[in-house]
Coordinates of C-alpha atoms in Angstrom, one line a residue:
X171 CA -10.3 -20.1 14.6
X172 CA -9.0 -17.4 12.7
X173 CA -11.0 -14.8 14.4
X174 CA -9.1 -15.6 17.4
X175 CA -6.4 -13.7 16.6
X176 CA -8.3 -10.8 15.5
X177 CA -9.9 -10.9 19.0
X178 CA -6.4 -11.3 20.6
X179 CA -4.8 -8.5 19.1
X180 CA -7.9 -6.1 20.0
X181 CA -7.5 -7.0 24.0
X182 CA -4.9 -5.5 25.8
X183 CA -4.5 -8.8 27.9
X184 CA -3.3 -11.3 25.2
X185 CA 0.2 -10.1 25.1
X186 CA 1.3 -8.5 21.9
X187 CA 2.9 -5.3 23.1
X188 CA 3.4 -2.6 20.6
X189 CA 6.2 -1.7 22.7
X190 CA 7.7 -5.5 22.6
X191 CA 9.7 -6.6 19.7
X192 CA 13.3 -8.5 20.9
X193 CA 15.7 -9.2 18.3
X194 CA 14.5 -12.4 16.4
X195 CA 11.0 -12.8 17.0
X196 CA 8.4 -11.5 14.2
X197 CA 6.5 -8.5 15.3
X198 CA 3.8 -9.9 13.6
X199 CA 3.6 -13.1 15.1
X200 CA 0.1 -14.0 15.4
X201 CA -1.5 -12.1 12.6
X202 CA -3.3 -13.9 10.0
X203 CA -2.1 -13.4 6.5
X204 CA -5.3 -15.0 4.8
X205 CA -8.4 -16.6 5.8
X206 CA -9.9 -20.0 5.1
X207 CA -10.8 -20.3 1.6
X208 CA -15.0 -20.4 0.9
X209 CA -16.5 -23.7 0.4
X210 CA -20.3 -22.4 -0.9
X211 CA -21.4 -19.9 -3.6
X212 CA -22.6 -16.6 -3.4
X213 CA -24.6 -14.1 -5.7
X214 CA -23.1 -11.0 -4.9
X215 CA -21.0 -8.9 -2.7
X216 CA -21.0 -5.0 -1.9
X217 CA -17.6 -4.0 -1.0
X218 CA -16.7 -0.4 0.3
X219 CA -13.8 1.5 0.2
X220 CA -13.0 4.6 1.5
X221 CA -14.4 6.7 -1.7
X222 CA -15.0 6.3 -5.1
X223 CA -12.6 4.8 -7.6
X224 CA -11.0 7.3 -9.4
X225 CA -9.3 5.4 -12.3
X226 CA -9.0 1.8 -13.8
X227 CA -5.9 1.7 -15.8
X228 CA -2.9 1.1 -13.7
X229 CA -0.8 3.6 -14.5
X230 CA -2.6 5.8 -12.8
X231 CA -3.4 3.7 -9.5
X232 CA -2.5 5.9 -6.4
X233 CA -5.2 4.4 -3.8
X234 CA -6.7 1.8 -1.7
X235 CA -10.1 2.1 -3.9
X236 CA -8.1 1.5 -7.3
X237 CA -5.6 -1.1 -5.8
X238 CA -8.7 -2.8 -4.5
X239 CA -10.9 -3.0 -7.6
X240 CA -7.3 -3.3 -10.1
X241 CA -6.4 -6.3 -8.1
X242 CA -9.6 -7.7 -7.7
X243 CA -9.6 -7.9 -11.9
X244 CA -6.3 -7.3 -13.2
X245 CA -2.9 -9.3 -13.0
X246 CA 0.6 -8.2 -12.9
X247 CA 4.0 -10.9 -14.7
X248 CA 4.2 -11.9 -10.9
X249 CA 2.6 -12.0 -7.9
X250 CA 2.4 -11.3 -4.1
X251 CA 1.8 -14.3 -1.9
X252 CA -0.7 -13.1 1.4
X253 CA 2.7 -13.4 3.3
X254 CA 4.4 -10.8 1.1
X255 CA 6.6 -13.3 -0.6
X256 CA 7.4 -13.1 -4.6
X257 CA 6.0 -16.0 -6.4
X258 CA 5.2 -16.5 -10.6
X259 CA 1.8 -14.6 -11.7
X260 CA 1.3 -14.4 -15.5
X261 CA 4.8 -15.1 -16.2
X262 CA 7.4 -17.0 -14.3
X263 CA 11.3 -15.2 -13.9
X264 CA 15.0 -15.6 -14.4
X265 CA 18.4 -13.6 -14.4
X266 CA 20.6 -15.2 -17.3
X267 CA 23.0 -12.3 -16.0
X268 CA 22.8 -9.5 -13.1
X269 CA 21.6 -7.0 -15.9
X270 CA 19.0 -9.6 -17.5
X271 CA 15.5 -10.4 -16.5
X272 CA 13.4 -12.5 -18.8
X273 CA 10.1 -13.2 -18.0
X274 CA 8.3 -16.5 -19.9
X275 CA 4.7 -16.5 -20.1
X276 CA 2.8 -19.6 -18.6
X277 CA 1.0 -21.5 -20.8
X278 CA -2.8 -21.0 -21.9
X279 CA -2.9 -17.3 -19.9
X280 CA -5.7 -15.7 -21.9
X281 CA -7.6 -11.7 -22.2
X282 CA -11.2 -12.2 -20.7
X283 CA -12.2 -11.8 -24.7
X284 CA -10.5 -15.1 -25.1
X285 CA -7.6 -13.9 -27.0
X286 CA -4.1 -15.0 -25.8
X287 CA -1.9 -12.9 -23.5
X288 CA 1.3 -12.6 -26.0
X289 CA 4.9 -10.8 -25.3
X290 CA 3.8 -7.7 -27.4
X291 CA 1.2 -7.3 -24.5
X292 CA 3.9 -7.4 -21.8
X293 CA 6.0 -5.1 -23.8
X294 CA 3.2 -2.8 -24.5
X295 CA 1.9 -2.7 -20.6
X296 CA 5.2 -2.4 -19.0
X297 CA 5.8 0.8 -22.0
X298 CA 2.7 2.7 -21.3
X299 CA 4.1 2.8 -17.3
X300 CA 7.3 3.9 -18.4
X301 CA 6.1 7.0 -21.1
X302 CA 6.2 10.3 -19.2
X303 CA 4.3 11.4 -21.6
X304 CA 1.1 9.3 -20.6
X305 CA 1.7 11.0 -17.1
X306 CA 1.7 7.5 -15.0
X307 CA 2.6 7.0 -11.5
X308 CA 5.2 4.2 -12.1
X309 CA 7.5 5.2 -14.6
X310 CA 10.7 5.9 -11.4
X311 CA 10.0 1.6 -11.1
X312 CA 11.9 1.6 -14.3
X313 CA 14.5 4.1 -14.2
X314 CA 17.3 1.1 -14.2
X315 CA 15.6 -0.1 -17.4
X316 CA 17.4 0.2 -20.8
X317 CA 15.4 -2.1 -23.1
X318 CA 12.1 -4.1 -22.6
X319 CA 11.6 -6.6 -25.8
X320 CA 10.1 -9.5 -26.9
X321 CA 12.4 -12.4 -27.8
X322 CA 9.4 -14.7 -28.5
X323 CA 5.8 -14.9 -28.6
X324 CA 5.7 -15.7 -24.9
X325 CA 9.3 -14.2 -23.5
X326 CA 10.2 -11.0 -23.0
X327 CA 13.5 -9.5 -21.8
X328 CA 14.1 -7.0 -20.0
X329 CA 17.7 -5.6 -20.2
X330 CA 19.3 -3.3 -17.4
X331 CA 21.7 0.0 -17.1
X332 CA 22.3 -1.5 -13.8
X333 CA 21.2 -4.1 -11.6
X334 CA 18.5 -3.9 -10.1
X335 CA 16.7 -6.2 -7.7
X336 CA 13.9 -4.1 -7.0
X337 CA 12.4 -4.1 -9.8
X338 CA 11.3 -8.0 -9.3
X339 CA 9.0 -7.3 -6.2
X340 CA 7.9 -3.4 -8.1
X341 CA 6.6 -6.1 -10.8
X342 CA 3.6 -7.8 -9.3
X343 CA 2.2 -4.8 -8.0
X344 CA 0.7 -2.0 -10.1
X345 CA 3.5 -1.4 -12.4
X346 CA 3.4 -5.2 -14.0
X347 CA -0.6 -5.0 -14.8
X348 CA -0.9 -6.9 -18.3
X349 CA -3.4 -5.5 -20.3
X350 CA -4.7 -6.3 -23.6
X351 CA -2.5 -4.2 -26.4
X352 CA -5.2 -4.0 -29.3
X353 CA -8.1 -3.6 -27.1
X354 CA -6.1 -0.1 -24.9
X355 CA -5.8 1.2 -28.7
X356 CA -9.0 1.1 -29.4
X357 CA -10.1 2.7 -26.4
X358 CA -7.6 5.4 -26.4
X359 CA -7.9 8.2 -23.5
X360 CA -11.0 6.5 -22.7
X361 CA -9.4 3.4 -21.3
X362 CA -9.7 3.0 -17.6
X363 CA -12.6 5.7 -17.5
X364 CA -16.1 5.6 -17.1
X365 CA -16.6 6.2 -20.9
X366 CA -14.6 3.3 -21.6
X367 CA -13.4 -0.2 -19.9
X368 CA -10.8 -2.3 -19.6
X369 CA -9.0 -5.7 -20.7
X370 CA -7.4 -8.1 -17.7
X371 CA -6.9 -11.7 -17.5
X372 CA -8.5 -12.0 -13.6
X373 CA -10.9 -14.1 -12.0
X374 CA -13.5 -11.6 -12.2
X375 CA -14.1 -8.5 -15.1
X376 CA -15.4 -5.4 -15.3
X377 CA -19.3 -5.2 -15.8
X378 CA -19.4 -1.9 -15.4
X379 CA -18.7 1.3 -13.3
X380 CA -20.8 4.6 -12.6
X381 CA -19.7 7.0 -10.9
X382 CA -21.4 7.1 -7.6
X383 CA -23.1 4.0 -7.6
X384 CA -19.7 1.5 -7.9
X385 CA -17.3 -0.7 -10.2
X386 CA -19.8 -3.8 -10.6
X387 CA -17.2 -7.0 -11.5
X388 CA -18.5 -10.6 -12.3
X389 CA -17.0 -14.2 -12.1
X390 CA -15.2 -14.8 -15.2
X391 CA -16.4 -18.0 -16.4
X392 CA -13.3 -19.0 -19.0
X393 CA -10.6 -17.9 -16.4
X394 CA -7.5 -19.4 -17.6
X395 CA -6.3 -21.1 -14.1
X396 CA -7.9 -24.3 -14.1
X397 CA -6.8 -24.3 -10.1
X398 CA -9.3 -21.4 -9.4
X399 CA -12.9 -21.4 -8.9
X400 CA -14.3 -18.1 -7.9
X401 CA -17.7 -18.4 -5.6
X402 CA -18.7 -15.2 -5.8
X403 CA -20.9 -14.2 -8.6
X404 CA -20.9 -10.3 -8.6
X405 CA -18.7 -8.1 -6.3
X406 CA -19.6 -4.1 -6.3
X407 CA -16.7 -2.0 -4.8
X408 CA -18.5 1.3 -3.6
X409 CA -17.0 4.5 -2.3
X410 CA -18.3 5.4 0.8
X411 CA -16.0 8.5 3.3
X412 CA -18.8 8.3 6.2
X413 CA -17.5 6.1 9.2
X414 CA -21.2 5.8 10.3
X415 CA -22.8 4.7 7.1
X416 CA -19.8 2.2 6.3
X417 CA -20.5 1.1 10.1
X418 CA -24.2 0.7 9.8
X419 CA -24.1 -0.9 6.2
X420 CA -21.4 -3.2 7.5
X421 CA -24.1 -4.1 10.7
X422 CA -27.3 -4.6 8.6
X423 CA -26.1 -6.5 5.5
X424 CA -26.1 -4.1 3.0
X425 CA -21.9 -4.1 2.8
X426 CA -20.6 -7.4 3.1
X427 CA -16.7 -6.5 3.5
X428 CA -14.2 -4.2 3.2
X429 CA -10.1 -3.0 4.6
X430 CA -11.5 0.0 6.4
X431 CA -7.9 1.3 6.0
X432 CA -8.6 4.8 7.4
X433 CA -12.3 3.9 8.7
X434 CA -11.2 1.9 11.8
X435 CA -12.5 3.7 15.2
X436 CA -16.0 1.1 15.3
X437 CA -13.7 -2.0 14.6
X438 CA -14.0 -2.7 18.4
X439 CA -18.0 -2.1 18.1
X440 CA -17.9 -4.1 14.9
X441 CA -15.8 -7.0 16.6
X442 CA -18.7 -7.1 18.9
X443 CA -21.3 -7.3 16.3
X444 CA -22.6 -10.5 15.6
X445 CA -23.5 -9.4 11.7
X446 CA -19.6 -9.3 11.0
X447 CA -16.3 -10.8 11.8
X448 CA -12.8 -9.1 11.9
X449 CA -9.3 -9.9 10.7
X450 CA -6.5 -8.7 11.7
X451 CA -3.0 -9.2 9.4
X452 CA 0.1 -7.7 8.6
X453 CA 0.1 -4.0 7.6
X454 CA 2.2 -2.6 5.3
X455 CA 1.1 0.5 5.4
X456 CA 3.0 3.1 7.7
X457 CA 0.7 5.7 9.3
X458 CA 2.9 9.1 9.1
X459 CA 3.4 12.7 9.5
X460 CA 4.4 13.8 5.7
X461 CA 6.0 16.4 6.1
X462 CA 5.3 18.1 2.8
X463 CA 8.0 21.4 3.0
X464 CA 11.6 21.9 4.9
X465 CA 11.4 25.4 4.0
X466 CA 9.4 26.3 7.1
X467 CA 9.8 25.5 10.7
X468 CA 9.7 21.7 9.9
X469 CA 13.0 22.0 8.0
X470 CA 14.7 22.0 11.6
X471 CA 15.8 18.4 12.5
X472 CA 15.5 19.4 16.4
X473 CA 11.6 20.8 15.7
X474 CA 11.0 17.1 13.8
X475 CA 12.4 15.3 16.2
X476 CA 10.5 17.4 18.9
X477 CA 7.0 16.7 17.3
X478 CA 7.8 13.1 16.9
X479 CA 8.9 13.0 20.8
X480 CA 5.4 15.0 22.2
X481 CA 3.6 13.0 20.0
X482 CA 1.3 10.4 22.1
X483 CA 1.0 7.7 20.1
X484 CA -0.7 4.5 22.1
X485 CA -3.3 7.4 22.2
X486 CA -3.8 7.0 18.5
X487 CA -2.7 3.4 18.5
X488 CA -6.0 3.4 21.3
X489 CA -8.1 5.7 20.2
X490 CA -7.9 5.9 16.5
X491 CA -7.0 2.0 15.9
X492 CA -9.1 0.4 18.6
X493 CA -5.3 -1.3 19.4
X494 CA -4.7 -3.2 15.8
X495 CA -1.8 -1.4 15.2
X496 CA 2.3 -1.0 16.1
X497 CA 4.5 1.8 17.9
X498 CA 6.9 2.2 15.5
X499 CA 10.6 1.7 15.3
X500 CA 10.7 2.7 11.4
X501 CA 9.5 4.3 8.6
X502 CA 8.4 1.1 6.8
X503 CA 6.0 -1.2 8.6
X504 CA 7.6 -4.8 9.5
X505 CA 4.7 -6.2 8.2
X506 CA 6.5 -5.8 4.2
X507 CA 9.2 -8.2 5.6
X508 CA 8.6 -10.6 2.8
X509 CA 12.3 -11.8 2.4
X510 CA 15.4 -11.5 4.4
X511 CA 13.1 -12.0 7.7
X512 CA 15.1 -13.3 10.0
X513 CA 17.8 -10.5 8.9
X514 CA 14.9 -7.7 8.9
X515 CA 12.9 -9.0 12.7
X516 CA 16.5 -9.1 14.5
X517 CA 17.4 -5.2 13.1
X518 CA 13.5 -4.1 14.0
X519 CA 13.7 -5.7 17.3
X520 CA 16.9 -3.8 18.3
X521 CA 15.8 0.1 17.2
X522 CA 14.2 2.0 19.7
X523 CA 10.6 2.4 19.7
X524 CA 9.3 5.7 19.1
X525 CA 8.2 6.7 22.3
X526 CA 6.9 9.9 24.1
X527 CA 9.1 12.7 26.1
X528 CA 7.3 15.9 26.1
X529 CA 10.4 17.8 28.5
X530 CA 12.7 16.8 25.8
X531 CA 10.7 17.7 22.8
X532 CA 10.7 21.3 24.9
X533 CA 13.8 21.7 24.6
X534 CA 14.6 21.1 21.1
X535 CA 12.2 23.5 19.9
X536 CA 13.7 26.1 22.2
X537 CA 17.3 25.0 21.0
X538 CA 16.2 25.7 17.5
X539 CA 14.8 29.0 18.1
X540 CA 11.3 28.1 17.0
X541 CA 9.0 28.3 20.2
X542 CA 5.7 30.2 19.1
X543 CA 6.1 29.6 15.3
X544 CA 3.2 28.2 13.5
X545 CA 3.0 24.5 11.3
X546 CA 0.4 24.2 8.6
X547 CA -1.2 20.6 8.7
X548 CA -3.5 19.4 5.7
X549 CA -6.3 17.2 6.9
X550 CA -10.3 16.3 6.9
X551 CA -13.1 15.8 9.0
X552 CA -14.1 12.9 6.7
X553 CA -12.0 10.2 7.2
X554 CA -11.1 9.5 10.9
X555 CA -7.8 8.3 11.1
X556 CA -6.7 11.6 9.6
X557 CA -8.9 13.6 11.6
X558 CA -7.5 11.4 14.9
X559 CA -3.6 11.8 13.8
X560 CA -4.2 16.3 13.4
X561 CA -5.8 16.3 16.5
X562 CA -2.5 14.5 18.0
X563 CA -0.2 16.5 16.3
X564 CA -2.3 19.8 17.0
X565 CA -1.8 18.7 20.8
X566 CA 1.9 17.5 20.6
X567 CA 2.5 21.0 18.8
X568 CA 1.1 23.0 21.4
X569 CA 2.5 20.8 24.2
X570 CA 5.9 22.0 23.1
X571 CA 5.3 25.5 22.3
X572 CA 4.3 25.5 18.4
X573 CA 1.3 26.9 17.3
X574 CA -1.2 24.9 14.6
X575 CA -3.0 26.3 11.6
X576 CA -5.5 23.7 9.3
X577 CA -5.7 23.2 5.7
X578 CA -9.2 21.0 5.9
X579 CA -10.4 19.3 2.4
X580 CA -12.9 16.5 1.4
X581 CA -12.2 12.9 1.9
X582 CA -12.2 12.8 -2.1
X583 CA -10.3 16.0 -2.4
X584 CA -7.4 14.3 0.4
X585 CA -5.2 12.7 -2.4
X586 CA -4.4 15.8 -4.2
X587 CA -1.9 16.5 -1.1
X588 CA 0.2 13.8 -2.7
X589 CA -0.3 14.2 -5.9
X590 CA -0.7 18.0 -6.9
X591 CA 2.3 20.3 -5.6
X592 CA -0.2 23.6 -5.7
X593 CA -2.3 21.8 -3.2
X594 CA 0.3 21.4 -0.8
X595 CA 1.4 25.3 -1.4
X596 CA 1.3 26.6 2.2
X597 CA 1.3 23.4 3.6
X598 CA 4.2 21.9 6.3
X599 CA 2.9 18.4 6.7
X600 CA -0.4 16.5 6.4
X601 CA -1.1 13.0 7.9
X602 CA -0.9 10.2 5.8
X603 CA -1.5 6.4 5.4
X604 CA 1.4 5.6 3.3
X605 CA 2.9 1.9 1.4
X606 CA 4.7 0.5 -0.6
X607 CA 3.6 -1.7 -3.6
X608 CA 5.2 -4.8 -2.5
X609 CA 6.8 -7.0 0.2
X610 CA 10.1 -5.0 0.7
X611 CA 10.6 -2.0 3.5
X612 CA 12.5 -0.3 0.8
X613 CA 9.8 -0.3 -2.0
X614 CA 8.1 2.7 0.7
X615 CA 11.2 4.0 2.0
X616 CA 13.1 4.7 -1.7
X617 CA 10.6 6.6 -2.2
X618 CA 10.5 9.5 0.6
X619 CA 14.0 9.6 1.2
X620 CA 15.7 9.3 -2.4
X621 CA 16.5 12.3 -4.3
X622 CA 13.5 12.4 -6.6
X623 CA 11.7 9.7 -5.0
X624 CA 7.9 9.7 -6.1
X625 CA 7.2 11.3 -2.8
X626 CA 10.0 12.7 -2.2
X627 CA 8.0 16.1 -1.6
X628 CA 10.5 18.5 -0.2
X629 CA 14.1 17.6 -1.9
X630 CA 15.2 15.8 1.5
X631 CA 18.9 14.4 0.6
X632 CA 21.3 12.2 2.8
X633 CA 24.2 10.5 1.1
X634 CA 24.5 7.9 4.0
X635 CA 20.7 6.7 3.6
X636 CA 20.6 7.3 -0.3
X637 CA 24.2 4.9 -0.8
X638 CA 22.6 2.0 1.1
X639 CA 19.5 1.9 -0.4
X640 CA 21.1 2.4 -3.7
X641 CA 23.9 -0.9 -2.5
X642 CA 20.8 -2.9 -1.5
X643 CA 19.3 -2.2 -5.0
X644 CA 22.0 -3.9 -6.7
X645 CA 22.7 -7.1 -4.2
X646 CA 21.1 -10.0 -5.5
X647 CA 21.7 -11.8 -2.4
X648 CA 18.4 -11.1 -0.1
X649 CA 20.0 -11.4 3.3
X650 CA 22.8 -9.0 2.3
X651 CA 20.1 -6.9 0.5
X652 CA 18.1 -6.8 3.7
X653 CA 20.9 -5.6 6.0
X654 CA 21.3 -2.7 3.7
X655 CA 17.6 -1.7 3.7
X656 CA 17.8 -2.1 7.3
X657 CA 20.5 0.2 7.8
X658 CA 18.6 2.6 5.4
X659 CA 15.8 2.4 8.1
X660 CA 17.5 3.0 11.0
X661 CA 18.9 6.0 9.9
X662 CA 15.7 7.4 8.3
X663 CA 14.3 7.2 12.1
X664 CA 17.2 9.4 13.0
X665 CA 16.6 11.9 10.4
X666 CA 12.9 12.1 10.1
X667 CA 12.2 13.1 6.7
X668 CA 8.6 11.9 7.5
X669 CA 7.6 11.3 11.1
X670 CA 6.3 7.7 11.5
X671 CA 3.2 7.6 13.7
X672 CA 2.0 4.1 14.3
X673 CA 2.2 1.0 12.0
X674 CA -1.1 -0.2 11.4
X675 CA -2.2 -4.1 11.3
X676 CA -4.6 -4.7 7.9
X677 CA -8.0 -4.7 9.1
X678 CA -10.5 -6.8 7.1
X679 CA -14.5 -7.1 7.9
X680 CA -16.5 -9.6 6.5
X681 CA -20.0 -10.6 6.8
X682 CA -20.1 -13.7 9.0
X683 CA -21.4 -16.0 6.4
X684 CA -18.4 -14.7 4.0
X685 CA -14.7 -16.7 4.3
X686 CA -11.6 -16.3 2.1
X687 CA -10.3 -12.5 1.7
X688 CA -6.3 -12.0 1.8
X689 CA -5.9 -10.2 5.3
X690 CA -2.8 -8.9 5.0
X691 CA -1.9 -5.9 2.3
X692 CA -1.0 -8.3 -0.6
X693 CA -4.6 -7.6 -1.1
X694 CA -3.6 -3.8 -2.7
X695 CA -1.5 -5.9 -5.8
X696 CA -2.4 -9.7 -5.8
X697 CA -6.0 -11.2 -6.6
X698 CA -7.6 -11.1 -3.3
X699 CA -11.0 -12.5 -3.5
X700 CA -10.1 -15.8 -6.0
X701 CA -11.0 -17.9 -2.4
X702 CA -13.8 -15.8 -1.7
X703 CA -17.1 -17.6 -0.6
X704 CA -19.6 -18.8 2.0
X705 CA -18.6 -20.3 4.8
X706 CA -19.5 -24.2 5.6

């Protein structure tokens, strides 16, 4: 059964190590990617996330509760497979030439209004992400884009400064979201809001969405893939920050699932349960310290690398993951090795992990001079993962001499440490649980460490990590590519711009009569409830 390897990875005595990864072997072997697809019908579904949705239009998608509704309705030119893979969504994909992509619509793909999805609509999605002016949080996935045309009613080429072989996987997440050209118009800035909707070509659409209460989506009757056939009549994804009340709805019936992504200190309680079953998948989210500003005491390498050392992390991996997650060995979570694997497992395998030395860690903060100096960590009470990882750091910290002010905030208030540069004013560092938007270690990693990278926060530079990265962008072949991401990674461990913590496994809870969620991250980008349903 499926559950069995959820069960596995929760007990200390079925021999995945976080410690263990030898060169070659998958250090996700034995999670499961998706589970078995529904066989019965079901009226509806409340879904939680971790607060309320804060937008629907995917330029501004920055979230688990707006990947997890987006996806749920909307559909990108391609697609992630459960494993992470690239595969053909609305459109399939060629290179006539290293500085060509054209993308060719498949047939009969249609708006939920029943009007056809045409190249003008490709043209005008992928535009809106890449206008500054519209304020988006994509428009850096397109900064190796010259052109973007359509050459016919269903093709649409993309022509390149350079070449750029990122740009396929940064495609079928957020950033390739078709949407309905005439339909955006009308709305105007109410697109994507409350006082407005939106137009996708998913398996469910939007009924509505109040604030508060939840975005309600419904099966989509005319859905143009004759190969899908949604069970689920009405899903309601529902922001709720309280650990206990996501617990207790989760227990009684009144939430039927959710990726408790920073809600996971009951998932031994709710493995136990007989109300719900748990998943476990691969991650590719990367639990880490950002560290927000160099200008302070974190701008020594010796005080980053001394945090990193005191920090206990099977204590988190323990206590704050009830044991579904990794020590780490990078930045990026081997969970987003979704091509070159073999290439990526045997470089994982042979970094160090990250382990603990608290004598060491003392003496590189008295090397640099910085024993009784104080680090200012943003963080809330609300959500317990980030609660969990400022309680370790506020103990590594003082373990080796540091002292530890708070910045606390609402759960809902949290994201404005990434996105608001006044909010992080005062700030050295702030836990976070940080991904990518596809299958690829360096779709995450180009972004902290590249000059200008989207979070990028405090101008770190270093021209040894930035010219592989910037190599790999441009291989086309995927081993080769993945080498050069790999030596991007191991020398981001050595430099630390962000301190990894632990790599967490995706954790999915359904309701025992529910089957056929994605349980791996391809949920955040690719449709991941097409195969919902009841179980036999």
């Amino acid at each position: 059964m499926i559950i069995a390897a959820a069960v596995c990875v929760l007990a200390a005595s079925c021999g995945r190590s976080a410690n263990s990864s030898p060169g070659g072997v998958s250090p996700v072997k034995g999670l499961v990617s998706i589970t078995q697809a529904g066989v019965k019908p079901v009226s509806s579904v409340v879904w939680a996330t971790n607060r309320d949705v804060i937008s629907l239009d995917p330029i501004f998608a920055l979230g688990y509760p707006e990947y997890t509704a987006e996806s749920l309705m909307c559909e990108s030119v391609l697609r992630q497979a459960p494993d992470g893979s690239l595969e053909p969504g609305l459109a399939t994909i060629s290179h006539p030439s290293p500085a060509t992509t054209v993308f060719t619509l498949r047939p009969g793909v249609r708006f939920w209004d029943g009007h056809p999805v045409t190249s003008a609509d490709v043209v005008y999605s992928l535009g809106r992400q890449m206008n500054p002016k519209l304020g988006g949080s994509y428009g850096w996935v397109f900064d190796r884009v010259a052109s973007i045309t359509a050459t016919s009613q269903d093709q649409v080429t993309v022509t390149l400064k350079q070449p750029d072989y990122w740009l396929d996987n940064e495609l079928s997440s957020a950033a390739g979201i078709v949407i309905e050209k005439s339909f955006a118009e009308k709305e105007g800035t109410n697109y994507g809001t409350p006082a407005g909707s939106i137009m996708c070509t998913g398996a469910y659409m939007l009924k509505s969405w109040t604030p508060g209460v939840g975005v309600v989506a419904v099966r989509n009757p005319h859905y143009w893939n004759p190969s899908v056939h949604p069970l689920v009549g009405q899903i309601t994804i529902k922001g709720i920050s309280s650990i206990a009340s996501l617990t207790a709805g989760l227990e009684t019936g009144a939430i039927q699932g959710d990726y408790p992504a920073s809600q996971v200190s009951t998932l031994d309680q709710l493995e136990h349960d007989g109300a719900v079953r748990v998943y476990l998948g691969p991650g590719w989210t990367t639990d880490a310290f950002v560290v927000a500003s160099l200008k302070g005491v974190l701008g020594s390498l010796d005080v980053r690398r001394a945090l990193s050392l005191a920090l206990n992390r099977q204590g988190i991996i323990n206590s704050v993951y009830e044991g579904a997650a990794l020590m780490p060995r990078w930045l990026s979570n081997p969970g987003t090795f979704g091509y070159g694997t073999s290439v990526f497992d045997r470089a994982y395998g042979s970094s160090p992990a990250l382990t603990q030395n608290i004598a060491e860690a003392r003496k590189l903060v008295k090397q640099a001079g910085d024993s009784g100096k104080t680090i200012t960590i943003g963080t809330t009470s609300q959500l317990p993962v980030y609660a969990g990882d400022a309680g370790a750091y506020q103990a590594a910290a003082l373990a080796i001499g540091l002292k530890v002010a708070f910045k606390a905030v609402s759960a809902q208030d949290f994201i404005d440490f990434f996105t608001d540069p006044k909010f992080r004013a005062g700030v050295d560092g702030f836990p976070g649980l940080v991904f990518g938007d596809s299958g690829d270690p360096a779709s995450l990693l180009s972004q902290v460490v590249l000059p200008g990278g989207l979070q990028n926060f405090d101008g770190f530079s270093d021209p040894a990590i930035t010219a592989a990265l910037e190599q790999a962008r441009s291989t086309a072949n995927p081993d080769r590519r993945a080498a050069l991401v790999a030596e991007a990674e191991e020398l981001t461990a050595q430099q630390l711009p962000w301190i990894p913590d632990v790599e967490p496994d995706t954790a999915l809870v359904l309701a025992k009569g529910l089957t056929g969620a994605v349980s791996s991250s391809a949920y955040l980008y690719a449709p991941w409830a097409n195969q919902l349903g009841g179980t036999g």
